[in-house]
Amino acid sequence: MSMDREPIETRIAALVAEFAGAPGRREAPGCCQALVDAAARQAVASSEGGKRLRALLALDAYGVFAGDVPSPARDAMLDLACGIEVFQTAALVHDDIIDDSDMRRGRPSAHRALATAAHDDAVGTGLGIMLGDVLATASVAIVDRAARGLPNRDALVGAFLGMHHEVEYGQMLDLAVETAGLDDPGHLAAASLDVFRWKTASYTTIAPLELAMLAAGTHPGPARERALAVGHPLGVAFQLADDLLDVIGSSRATGKPVGGDVREGKRTVLLADALREAGPDGRAELIAAYAAPERDAATVRRVIDLFASTGAIDRSRERIAGLWRQARQAIDALGLTPDAAAALADACSRFVPADLR
Amino acid sequence: MSMDREPIETRIAALVAEFAGAPGRREAPGCCQALVDAAARQAVASSEGGKRLRALLALDAYGVFAGDVPSPARDAMLDLACGIEVFQTAALVHDDIIDDSDMRRGRPSAHRALATAAHDDAVGTGLGIMLGDVLATASVAIVDRAARGLPNRDALVGAFLGMHHEVEYGQMLDLAVETAGLDDPGHLAAASLDVFRWKTASYTTIAPLELAMLAAGTHPGPARERALAVGHPLGVAFQLADDLLDVIGSSRATGKPVGGDVREGKRTVLLADALREAGPDGRAELIAAYAAPERDAATVRRVIDLFASTGAIDRSRERIAGLWRQARQAIDALGLTPDAAAALADACSRFVPADLR
């Protein structure tokens, strides 16, 4: 039995209202009330519209490892799962400032919405930085309280803070990769996969599995080891699939136009593989395309053609399928009953589209 | 006996190295090592050079409330005090991005130093946002671990996270005040004093006192109430004194040029009081000076003259002296022995220069 999203959505809204509003529910001085209200509304708005993949994995994995657990612990686990989602919102608010992104989930990004409210771009960015901080603090407060009602309290809080740190480090790595040259594609591929480990797999798959196992009473050492064995390949496959769907399109609505990553000049494993396999002309063409400040629609199409003709797209398919197999084998090695292993594999399968597994 | 700064400085360096470096002490991929190293070095550099007023207050207050406590608890309290300082560093890194400040404590601000390392302003700002996040996460991890060895563990972590939230809210209020008009000086003064409560007093005086009392075993309710009674007036007096010294100068080296706040157009209580007491001409002159995008040296001098002639400077002196008396009376109402009360008053007196008390 797999969790549905509605109780997660309802609980996130309640937790954000509880932990991310004005301290002590106080009113701001008159001149500031409008902007403070705008920030509180934005905390709620930015928290809406996620797919809740991370909370669903945490809750489904908890079902597998803990079985049918009665209410106080089950409620605490729900809050733990929501804490991961609130952290994600915090990270996305800061990401959108760093990437200068105007839109998120089909709406204005938080700092843009706040710039509109303040009639001032710099104030909007400042309020956005603070909103990310407020949500990050709220996520820790949510998890700190939830952990008090669960086994392995210290390890739960430690793992959650470790996850914050890993994502922050991964975002730094990502910024460093964006400044790296394109003259060593092998290196670029390795560095991009490293970014996926820290910036994405950390909180997308590793932490949800680790927190679920800890909350179910697994000792911290084995919980960490097993969460990494399953979650590392799974989370990297998830990001590779996301990047691949960006260039090959998808029957599902991803909410993103095809080729968006290419247009933005994002360094991806696809690009690294294409650079490595391209002949001198193709490589020169790719480097020129990515060195330019912008890429028009024709260039985007040409780059995607090179991704296909160099075999980079096939290489990504192979990588994704191989990582999925690795995650699947790690699940089989957990010593679960066949039914439990199938349930966990099912929960994990949300991260990789069926035709890429 | 009052703490000295050296053990604090040494311990902060060790804690930042432990909690704010690359996760798991790993190496970054080659292309990224230089920037990741620069960020790690900046975490240490940004942590240096503080006056450690907050850690000193926490440790001295702990001495007053807990007496002579043996080592494991005393070490945990030192880490708690250092956690406040690491949080301050995190907040200053984000503040400097929000205020677009190039310098901090006589050196390049974190995001500027990282922009130099990356040869890219946007990447420097992005790394700066993440460095602030890393340090904020580190501060919680430090306090979470320290609290395990102290009484009132849950309340300690709760108070520390509450302090994060208050400062973040205060920074939002501050941004809102900066966008407010100058047509209602009474309102502006009230709003500025409100910013001081949340953005400054919260972590400068209230939290150090509250954490010290909790760590000494005071029940959470009374600890909060007493920390507010002393810390709220004391922290507001501290910020008023800081703003006043900016315009009247100081025999001590504050590291800031006289009139810096005026040049930057900062909304202060001094400005609000001057606007309220000025005649129509003076008020128009002040509004014009603050409406301009920049203020030159002659305008700064003229504004400071108006602060003096309208009585705003005297009004700030009265406010500071009154708040100091209020803090002093709150100390006397704590029911300490005369020696203990004198020691606490001594620790608190660091926040208000003797000639303003």
XYZ file of N, CA and C in Angstrom, chain A residues 18-24 26-32 35-36 39 91 94-95 97-98 118 120 122-123 125-127 129-131 133-135 137 140-141 144 148 153-155 157-158 161-162 164-169 171-173 175-180 187-188 190-191 194 198, chain B residues 18-24 26-32 35-36 39 91 94-95 97-98 118 120 122-123 125-127 129-131 133-135 137 140-141 144 148 153-155 157-158 161-162 164-169 171-173 175-180 187-188 190-191 194 198:
408
model
N 3.041 26.975 11.003
C 3.478 26.944 12.401
C 4.915 27.453 12.572
N 5.802 27.078 11.660
C 7.230 27.331 11.888
C 7.823 28.467 11.065
N 7.130 28.944 10.037
C 7.771 29.931 9.160
C 7.088 31.297 9.165
N 6.125 31.514 10.062
C 5.481 32.822 10.154
C 6.275 33.764 11.057
N 5.654 34.888 11.409
C 6.312 35.819 12.331
C 6.478 35.134 13.686
N 7.645 35.333 14.351
C 7.845 34.678 15.645
C 6.782 35.120 16.648
N 6.212 34.165 17.351
C 5.226 34.500 18.372
C 3.936 35.062 17.808
N 3.209 37.524 16.106
C 3.031 38.935 16.379
C 2.786 39.734 15.101
N 2.277 40.931 15.302
C 2.089 41.809 14.160
C 3.319 42.676 13.957
N 3.614 42.944 12.711
C 4.732 43.827 12.399
C 4.262 45.271 12.519
N 5.207 46.207 12.701
C 4.819 47.617 12.690
C 4.168 47.964 11.353
N 3.224 48.902 11.400
C 2.383 49.220 10.241
C 3.081 49.320 8.904
N 4.213 50.047 8.871
C 4.874 50.275 7.588
C 5.364 48.991 6.961
N 5.556 47.957 7.801
C 6.219 46.735 7.339
C 5.256 45.566 7.180
N 4.811 43.881 3.606
C 5.909 43.049 3.099
C 6.093 41.781 3.934
N 5.901 41.903 5.257
C 6.029 40.729 6.116
C 4.923 39.721 5.782
N 5.867 37.974 2.604
C 6.871 36.929 2.823
C 6.225 35.677 3.419
N 15.910 25.103 -0.277
C 17.035 24.990 -1.216
C 16.653 25.574 -2.583
N 16.771 29.448 -2.654
C 18.144 29.950 -2.823
C 18.686 29.621 -4.215
N 18.379 28.419 -4.718
C 18.805 28.040 -6.075
C 18.318 29.036 -7.114
N 17.594 32.118 -6.778
C 18.343 33.377 -6.691
C 19.705 33.192 -7.366
N 20.376 32.089 -7.045
C 21.714 31.840 -7.602
C 21.658 31.725 -9.124
N 7.585 44.233 -3.267
C 8.354 45.350 -2.685
C 8.589 46.469 -3.693
N 10.850 46.521 -5.814
C 12.301 46.757 -5.731
C 13.005 45.403 -5.869
N 16.231 44.534 -5.602
C 17.231 44.190 -4.584
C 16.553 43.763 -3.287
N 15.472 44.467 -2.912
C 14.738 44.080 -1.693
C 14.108 42.698 -1.892
N 15.288 40.255 -3.713
C 16.349 39.252 -3.563
C 16.719 39.081 -2.087
N 16.824 40.195 -1.366
C 17.133 40.125 0.062
C 16.079 39.341 0.822
N 14.811 39.644 0.560
C 13.734 38.911 1.223
C 13.759 37.434 0.813
N 16.481 35.640 0.024
C 17.558 34.978 0.781
C 17.056 34.656 2.183
N 16.372 35.616 2.814
C 15.858 35.393 4.174
C 14.754 34.331 4.192
N 13.888 34.329 3.163
C 12.825 33.318 3.127
C 13.427 31.915 3.051
N 16.305 31.092 4.254
C 16.844 30.841 5.601
C 15.735 30.445 6.576
N 14.610 31.159 6.517
C 13.484 30.853 7.409
C 12.999 29.412 7.187
N 12.885 29.029 5.912
C 12.387 27.685 5.612
C 13.402 26.606 6.009
N 15.562 26.862 8.512
C 15.436 26.785 9.969
C 14.171 26.005 10.350
N 14.524 22.231 10.108
C 15.254 21.624 11.230
C 14.366 21.562 12.471
N 13.600 22.631 12.719
C 12.722 22.648 13.894
C 11.662 21.540 13.780
N 13.561 18.229 14.361
C 14.001 18.126 15.753
C 12.845 17.693 16.645
N 11.980 13.525 18.463
C 11.823 13.220 19.897
C 10.885 12.044 20.125
N 16.864 9.057 17.966
C 16.681 10.508 17.888
C 17.938 11.265 17.460
N 19.064 10.990 18.147
C 20.291 11.727 17.832
C 20.707 11.512 16.379
N 20.633 10.259 15.935
C 21.063 9.946 14.567
C 20.119 10.566 13.548
N 18.433 13.473 13.808
C 18.773 14.895 13.667
C 20.135 15.039 12.984
N 21.083 14.178 13.370
C 22.403 14.220 12.740
C 22.327 13.965 11.239
N 20.770 17.054 9.468
C 21.725 18.157 9.338
C 22.837 17.798 8.354
N 23.246 16.528 8.356
C 24.245 16.076 7.393
C 23.733 16.239 5.963
N 21.500 18.525 4.937
C 21.624 19.966 4.640
C 23.039 20.267 4.128
N 24.020 19.805 4.898
C 25.415 20.110 4.581
C 25.798 19.540 3.218
N 25.369 18.314 2.930
C 25.716 17.688 1.647
C 25.125 18.474 0.473
N 23.877 18.899 0.609
C 23.242 19.642 -0.487
C 23.948 20.989 -0.689
N 24.285 21.655 0.420
C 24.976 22.943 0.328
C 26.342 22.774 -0.343
N 27.045 21.712 0.029
C 28.327 21.410 -0.609
C 28.114 21.095 -2.092
N 25.772 22.163 -4.047
C 25.461 23.391 -4.776
C 26.751 24.179 -5.047
N 27.677 24.160 -4.079
C 28.976 24.808 -4.304
C 29.728 24.120 -5.441
N 29.746 22.785 -5.417
C 30.397 22.029 -6.496
C 29.778 22.381 -7.840
N 28.302 25.111 -8.774
C 28.784 26.428 -9.204
C 30.208 26.343 -9.733
N 31.026 25.511 -9.086
C 32.417 25.361 -9.538
C 32.460 24.693 -10.913
N 31.617 23.672 -11.121
C 31.593 22.979 -12.415
C 31.183 23.941 -13.520
N 30.237 24.847 -13.214
C 29.776 25.793 -14.242
C 30.881 26.738 -14.699
N 31.901 26.919 -13.848
C 33.009 27.796 -14.251
C 34.143 27.001 -14.891
N 34.048 25.658 -14.897
C 35.139 24.828 -15.429
C 35.145 24.873 -16.956
N 36.770 14.465 -17.289
C 36.698 15.152 -16.016
C 35.329 15.770 -15.775
N 34.788 16.387 -16.828
C 33.486 17.046 -16.709
C 32.396 16.034 -16.355
N 32.798 13.157 -14.782
C 33.005 12.721 -13.397
C 32.539 13.796 -12.423
N 32.857 15.066 -12.740
C 32.472 16.155 -11.847
C 30.953 16.305 -11.806
N 29.472 13.705 -9.706
C 29.747 14.051 -8.322
C 28.729 15.083 -7.799
N 25.964 14.764 -4.530
C 25.860 15.640 -3.357
C 24.653 16.551 -3.432
N 35.594 21.449 11.654
C 34.899 20.158 11.794
C 33.564 20.130 11.054
N 32.808 21.231 11.116
C 31.420 21.191 10.631
C 31.175 21.900 9.301
N 32.123 22.708 8.831
C 31.823 23.494 7.627
C 32.719 23.153 6.438
N 33.508 22.079 6.543
C 34.331 21.668 5.404
C 33.555 20.764 4.459
N 34.257 20.131 3.527
C 33.601 19.186 2.619
C 33.068 18.012 3.432
N 31.850 17.517 3.120
C 31.302 16.405 3.900
C 32.219 15.185 3.792
N 32.478 14.562 4.931
C 33.307 13.352 4.925
C 34.749 13.594 4.545
N 36.183 14.696 2.058
C 36.535 14.167 0.751
C 37.158 15.245 -0.146
N 37.792 14.767 -1.204
C 38.334 15.699 -2.183
C 37.316 15.961 -3.273
N 37.303 17.166 -3.766
C 36.412 17.515 -4.876
C 37.081 17.081 -6.183
N 36.281 16.898 -7.250
C 36.890 16.613 -8.543
C 37.821 17.751 -8.944
N 38.879 17.406 -9.684
C 39.974 18.330 -9.994
C 39.555 19.730 -10.389
N 38.585 19.823 -11.293
C 38.216 21.133 -11.818
C 37.667 22.034 -10.732
N 37.155 21.423 -9.647
C 36.408 22.186 -8.642
C 37.187 22.389 -7.357
N 38.007 26.069 -6.115
C 36.898 26.874 -5.576
C 36.368 26.305 -4.270
N 36.313 24.970 -4.189
C 35.847 24.347 -2.948
C 36.813 24.670 -1.807
N 36.214 28.211 -0.710
C 35.037 28.329 0.148
C 35.343 27.862 1.567
N 24.949 34.782 9.512
C 24.026 35.895 9.281
C 24.747 37.062 8.602
N 25.268 36.503 4.806
C 24.056 36.810 4.035
C 23.738 38.311 4.062
N 23.921 38.944 5.221
C 23.707 40.405 5.329
C 24.537 41.166 4.313
N 25.679 40.200 1.503
C 25.139 40.025 0.141
C 23.921 40.935 -0.028
N 23.036 40.921 0.965
C 21.810 41.721 0.882
C 22.134 43.212 0.793
N 36.669 33.131 -7.921
C 35.991 32.508 -9.066
C 36.145 33.323 -10.341
N 34.367 35.741 -11.105
C 32.986 35.858 -11.599
C 32.117 36.338 -10.441
N 28.788 36.743 -10.176
C 27.577 35.977 -9.887
C 27.919 34.675 -9.162
N 29.009 34.026 -9.596
C 29.421 32.788 -8.914
C 29.838 33.102 -7.484
N 28.652 35.477 -5.563
C 27.433 35.670 -4.772
C 26.767 34.326 -4.476
N 26.723 33.460 -5.486
C 26.128 32.136 -5.277
C 26.879 31.357 -4.209
N 28.203 31.357 -4.301
C 29.003 30.660 -3.288
C 28.812 31.311 -1.921
N 26.047 32.816 -0.802
C 24.748 32.364 -0.257
C 24.915 30.970 0.350
N 25.620 30.098 -0.376
C 25.812 28.734 0.132
C 26.708 28.703 1.371
N 27.748 29.575 1.392
C 28.617 29.598 2.575
C 27.812 30.007 3.802
N 24.665 29.441 4.237
C 23.851 28.263 4.563
C 24.678 27.204 5.293
N 25.895 26.960 4.795
C 26.764 25.957 5.429
C 27.041 26.345 6.881
N 27.346 27.617 7.121
C 27.672 28.063 8.481
C 26.441 28.020 9.385
N 23.911 25.889 9.066
C 23.743 24.462 9.369
C 24.763 24.021 10.416
N 23.866 24.946 13.985
C 22.850 24.074 14.599
C 23.470 22.735 14.990
N 24.325 22.197 14.126
C 24.962 20.910 14.441
C 25.825 21.031 15.695
N 23.344 21.333 18.644
C 22.635 20.064 18.856
C 23.520 19.079 19.617
N 23.337 17.881 24.076
C 23.181 16.513 24.601
C 23.861 16.339 25.947
N 17.992 19.915 27.440
C 18.425 19.713 26.053
C 17.398 20.210 25.024
N 16.138 19.766 25.165
C 15.122 20.138 24.170
C 14.952 21.654 24.104
N 14.899 22.279 25.278
C 14.696 23.728 25.313
C 15.902 24.471 24.737
N 17.955 23.449 22.272
C 17.882 23.404 20.803
C 16.724 24.270 20.316
N 15.599 24.196 21.020
C 14.442 25.012 20.636
C 14.754 26.497 20.704
N 17.103 27.443 17.755
C 16.382 27.538 16.475
C 15.435 28.740 16.484
N 14.821 29.016 17.646
C 13.964 30.194 17.760
C 14.756 31.470 17.510
N 17.492 31.717 15.577
C 17.654 31.792 14.113
C 16.437 32.465 13.487
N 15.264 31.961 13.859
C 14.018 32.437 13.251
C 13.814 33.924 13.539
N 14.085 34.335 14.772
C 13.899 35.747 15.133
C 14.815 36.662 14.325
N 16.081 36.258 14.163
C 17.009 37.090 13.407
C 16.580 37.170 11.940
N 16.149 36.039 11.386
C 15.707 36.027 9.982
C 14.487 36.936 9.801
N 13.560 36.857 10.759
C 12.392 37.736 10.724
C 12.832 39.201 10.862
N 15.642 40.541 10.012
C 16.275 40.992 8.771
C 15.203 41.330 7.730
N 14.119 40.545 7.693
C 13.010 40.861 6.783
C 12.381 42.202 7.159
N 12.141 42.410 8.451
C 11.598 43.683 8.923
C 12.502 44.833 8.513
N 14.553 45.039 6.005
C 14.381 45.317 4.577
C 13.087 46.085 4.335
N 12.039 45.718 5.065
C 10.757 46.408 4.892
C 10.866 47.859 5.344
N 11.560 48.099 6.466
C 11.721 49.475 6.970
C 12.489 50.322 5.955
N 13.474 49.709 5.298
C 14.279 50.470 4.329
C 13.438 50.945 3.143
N 12.333 50.229 2.877
C 11.472 50.657 1.762
C 10.365 51.602 2.234
N 10.250 51.803 3.565
C 9.156 52.636 4.087
C 9.443 54.114 3.832
N 6.254 56.485 13.597
C 6.188 55.132 13.111
C 7.558 54.560 12.799
N 8.384 55.394 12.155
C 9.728 54.943 11.776
C 10.545 54.601 13.018
N 9.399 53.622 15.945
C 8.868 52.379 16.522
C 9.311 51.179 15.701
N 9.264 51.332 14.367
C 9.645 50.215 13.500
C 11.134 49.894 13.645
N 11.748 48.056 16.743
C 11.275 46.696 16.547
C 12.324 45.852 15.804
N 14.346 42.268 17.080
C 14.367 40.964 16.408
C 15.697 40.688 15.737
